[in-house]
Backbone as CSV, one residue per row, in Angstrom:
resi,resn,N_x,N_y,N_z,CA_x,CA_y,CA_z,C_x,C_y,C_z
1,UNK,20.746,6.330,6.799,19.739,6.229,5.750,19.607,4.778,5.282
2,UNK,20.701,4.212,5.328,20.755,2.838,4.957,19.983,1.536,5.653
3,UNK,20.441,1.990,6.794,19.704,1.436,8.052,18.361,1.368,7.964
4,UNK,17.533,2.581,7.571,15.974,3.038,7.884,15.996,2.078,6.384
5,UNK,16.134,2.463,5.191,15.734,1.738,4.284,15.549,0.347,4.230
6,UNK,16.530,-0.464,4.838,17.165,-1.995,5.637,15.970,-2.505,6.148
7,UNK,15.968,-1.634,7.370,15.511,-2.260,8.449,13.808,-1.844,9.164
8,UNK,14.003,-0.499,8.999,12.593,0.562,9.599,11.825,0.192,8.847
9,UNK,12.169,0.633,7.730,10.791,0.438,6.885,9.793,-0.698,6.354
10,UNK,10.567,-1.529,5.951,9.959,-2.832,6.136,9.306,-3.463,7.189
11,UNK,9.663,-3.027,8.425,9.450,-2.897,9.577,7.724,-2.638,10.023
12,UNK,7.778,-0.682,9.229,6.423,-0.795,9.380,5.310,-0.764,8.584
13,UNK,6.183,-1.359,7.412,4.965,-1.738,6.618,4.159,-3.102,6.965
14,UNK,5.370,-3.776,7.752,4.642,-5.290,8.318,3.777,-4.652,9.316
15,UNK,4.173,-3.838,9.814,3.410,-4.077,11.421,2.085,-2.850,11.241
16,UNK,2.381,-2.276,10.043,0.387,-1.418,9.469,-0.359,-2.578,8.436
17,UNK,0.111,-3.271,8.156,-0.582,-4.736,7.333,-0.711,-5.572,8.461
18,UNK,-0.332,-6.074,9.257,-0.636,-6.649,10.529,-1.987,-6.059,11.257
19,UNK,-1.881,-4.751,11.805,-2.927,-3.901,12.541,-4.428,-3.978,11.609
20,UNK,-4.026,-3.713,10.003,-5.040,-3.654,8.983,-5.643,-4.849,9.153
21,UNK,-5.045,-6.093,9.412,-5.654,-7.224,9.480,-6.673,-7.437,10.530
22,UNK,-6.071,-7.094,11.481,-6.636,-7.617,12.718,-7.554,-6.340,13.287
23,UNK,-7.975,-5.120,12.287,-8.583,-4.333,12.628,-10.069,-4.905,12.052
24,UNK,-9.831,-6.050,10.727,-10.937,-6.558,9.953,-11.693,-7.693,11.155
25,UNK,-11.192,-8.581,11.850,-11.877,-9.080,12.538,-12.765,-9.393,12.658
26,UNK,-13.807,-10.386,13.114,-15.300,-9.809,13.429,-15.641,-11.439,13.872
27,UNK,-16.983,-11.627,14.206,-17.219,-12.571,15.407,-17.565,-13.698,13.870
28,UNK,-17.064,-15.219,14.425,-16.891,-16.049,13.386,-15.464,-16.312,13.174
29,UNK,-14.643,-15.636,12.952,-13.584,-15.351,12.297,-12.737,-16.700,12.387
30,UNK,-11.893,-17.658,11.948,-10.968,-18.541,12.905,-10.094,-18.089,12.319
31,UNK,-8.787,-18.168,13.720,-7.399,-17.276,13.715,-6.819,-18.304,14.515
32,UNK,-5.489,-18.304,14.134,-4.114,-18.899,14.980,-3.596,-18.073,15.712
33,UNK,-3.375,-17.875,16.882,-2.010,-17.066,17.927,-0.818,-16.863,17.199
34,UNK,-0.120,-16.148,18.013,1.502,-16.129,17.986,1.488,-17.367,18.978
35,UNK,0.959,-17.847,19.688,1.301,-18.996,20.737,1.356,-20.066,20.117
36,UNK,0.528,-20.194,18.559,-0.217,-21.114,18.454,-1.392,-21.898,18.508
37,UNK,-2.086,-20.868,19.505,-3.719,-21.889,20.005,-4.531,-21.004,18.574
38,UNK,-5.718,-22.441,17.842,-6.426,-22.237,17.397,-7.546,-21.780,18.007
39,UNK,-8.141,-20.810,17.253,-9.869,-20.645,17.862,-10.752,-20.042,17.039
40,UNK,-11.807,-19.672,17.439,-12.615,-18.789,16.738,-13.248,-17.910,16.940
41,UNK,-12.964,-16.515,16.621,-13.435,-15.152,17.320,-15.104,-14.986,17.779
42,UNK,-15.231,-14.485,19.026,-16.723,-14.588,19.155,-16.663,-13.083,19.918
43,UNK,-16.017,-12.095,20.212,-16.049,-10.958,20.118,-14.885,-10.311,20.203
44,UNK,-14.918,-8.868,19.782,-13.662,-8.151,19.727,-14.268,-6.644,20.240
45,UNK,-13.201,-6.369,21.087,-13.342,-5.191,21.947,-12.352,-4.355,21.474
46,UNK,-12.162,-2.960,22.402,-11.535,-1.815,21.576,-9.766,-2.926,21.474
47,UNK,-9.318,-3.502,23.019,-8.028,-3.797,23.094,-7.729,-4.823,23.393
48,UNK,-8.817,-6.044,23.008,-8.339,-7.234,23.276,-9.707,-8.217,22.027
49,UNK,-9.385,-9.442,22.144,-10.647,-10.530,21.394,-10.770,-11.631,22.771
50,UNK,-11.921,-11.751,22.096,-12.693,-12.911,22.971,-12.527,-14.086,22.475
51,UNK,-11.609,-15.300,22.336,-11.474,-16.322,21.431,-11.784,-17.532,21.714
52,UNK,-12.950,-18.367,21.291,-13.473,-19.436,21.657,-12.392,-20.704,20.940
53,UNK,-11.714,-21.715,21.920,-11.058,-22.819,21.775,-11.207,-23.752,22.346
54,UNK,-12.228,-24.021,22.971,-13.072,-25.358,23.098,-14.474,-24.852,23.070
55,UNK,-15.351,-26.300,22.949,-16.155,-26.211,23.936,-16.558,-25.558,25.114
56,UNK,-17.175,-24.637,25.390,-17.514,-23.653,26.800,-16.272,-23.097,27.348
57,UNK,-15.009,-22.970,26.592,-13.954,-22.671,27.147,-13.553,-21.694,25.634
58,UNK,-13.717,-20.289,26.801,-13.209,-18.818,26.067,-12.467,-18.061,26.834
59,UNK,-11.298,-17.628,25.731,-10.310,-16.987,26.519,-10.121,-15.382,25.801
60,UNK,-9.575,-14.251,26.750,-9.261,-13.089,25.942,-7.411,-12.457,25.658
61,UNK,-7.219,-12.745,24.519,-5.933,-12.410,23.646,-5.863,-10.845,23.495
62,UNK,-4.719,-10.161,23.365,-4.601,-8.997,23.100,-4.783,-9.153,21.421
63,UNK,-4.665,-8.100,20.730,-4.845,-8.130,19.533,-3.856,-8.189,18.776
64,UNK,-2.799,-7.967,19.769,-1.473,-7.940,18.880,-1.178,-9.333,19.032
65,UNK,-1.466,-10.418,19.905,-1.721,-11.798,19.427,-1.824,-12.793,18.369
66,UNK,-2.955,-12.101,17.768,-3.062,-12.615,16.425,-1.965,-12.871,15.609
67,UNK,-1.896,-14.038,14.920,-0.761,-14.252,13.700,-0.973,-14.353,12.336
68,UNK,-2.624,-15.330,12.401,-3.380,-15.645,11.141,-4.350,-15.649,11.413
69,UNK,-4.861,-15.310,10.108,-6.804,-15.386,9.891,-6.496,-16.504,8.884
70,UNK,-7.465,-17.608,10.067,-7.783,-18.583,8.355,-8.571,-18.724,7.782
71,UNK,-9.964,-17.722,8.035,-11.374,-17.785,7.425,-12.602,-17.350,8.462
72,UNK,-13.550,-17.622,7.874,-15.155,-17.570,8.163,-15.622,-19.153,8.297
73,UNK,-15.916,-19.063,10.095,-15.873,-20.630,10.245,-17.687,-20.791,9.906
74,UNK,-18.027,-21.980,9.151,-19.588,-22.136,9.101,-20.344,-22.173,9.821
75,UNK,-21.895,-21.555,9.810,-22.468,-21.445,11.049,-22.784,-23.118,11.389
76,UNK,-22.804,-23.994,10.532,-23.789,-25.050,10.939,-22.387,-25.925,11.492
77,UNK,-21.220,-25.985,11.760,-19.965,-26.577,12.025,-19.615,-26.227,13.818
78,UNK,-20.499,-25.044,14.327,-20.424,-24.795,16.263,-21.201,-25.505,16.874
């Protein structure tokens, strides 16, 4: 019991506040990796995102990827 209180539970309260996050998503978005690479969401599918980090260069992340949302990037700033 000690254990689950410790360890489980905290556990998944991070990881349903995590999912909640990254269920908000949406095209615009700029987010950091777990890797580290910055970008900015330009679509999201049932099990992965589409994440723009350069110039003409887009890559697709699983969703469990994500680490941070740092905002709503401006339209007039692409």
């Amino acid at each position: 019991v000690i254990f689950y209180l410790l360890i489980i539970m905290p556990q998944r309260k991070r990881q349903k506040k995590h999912m909640a996050m990254v269920e908000q998503l949406k095209p615009g978005d700029r987010i950091i990796t777990t890797g580290g690479i910055f970008g900015t969401v330009m679509g999201v599918q049932k099990d992965r995102i589409e994440l723009k980090v350069a110039a003409n260069v887009k890559i697709d992340i699983t969703k469990s990827a994500v680490a941070v949302i740092l905002g709503q990037q401006k339209a007039d700033s692409e």
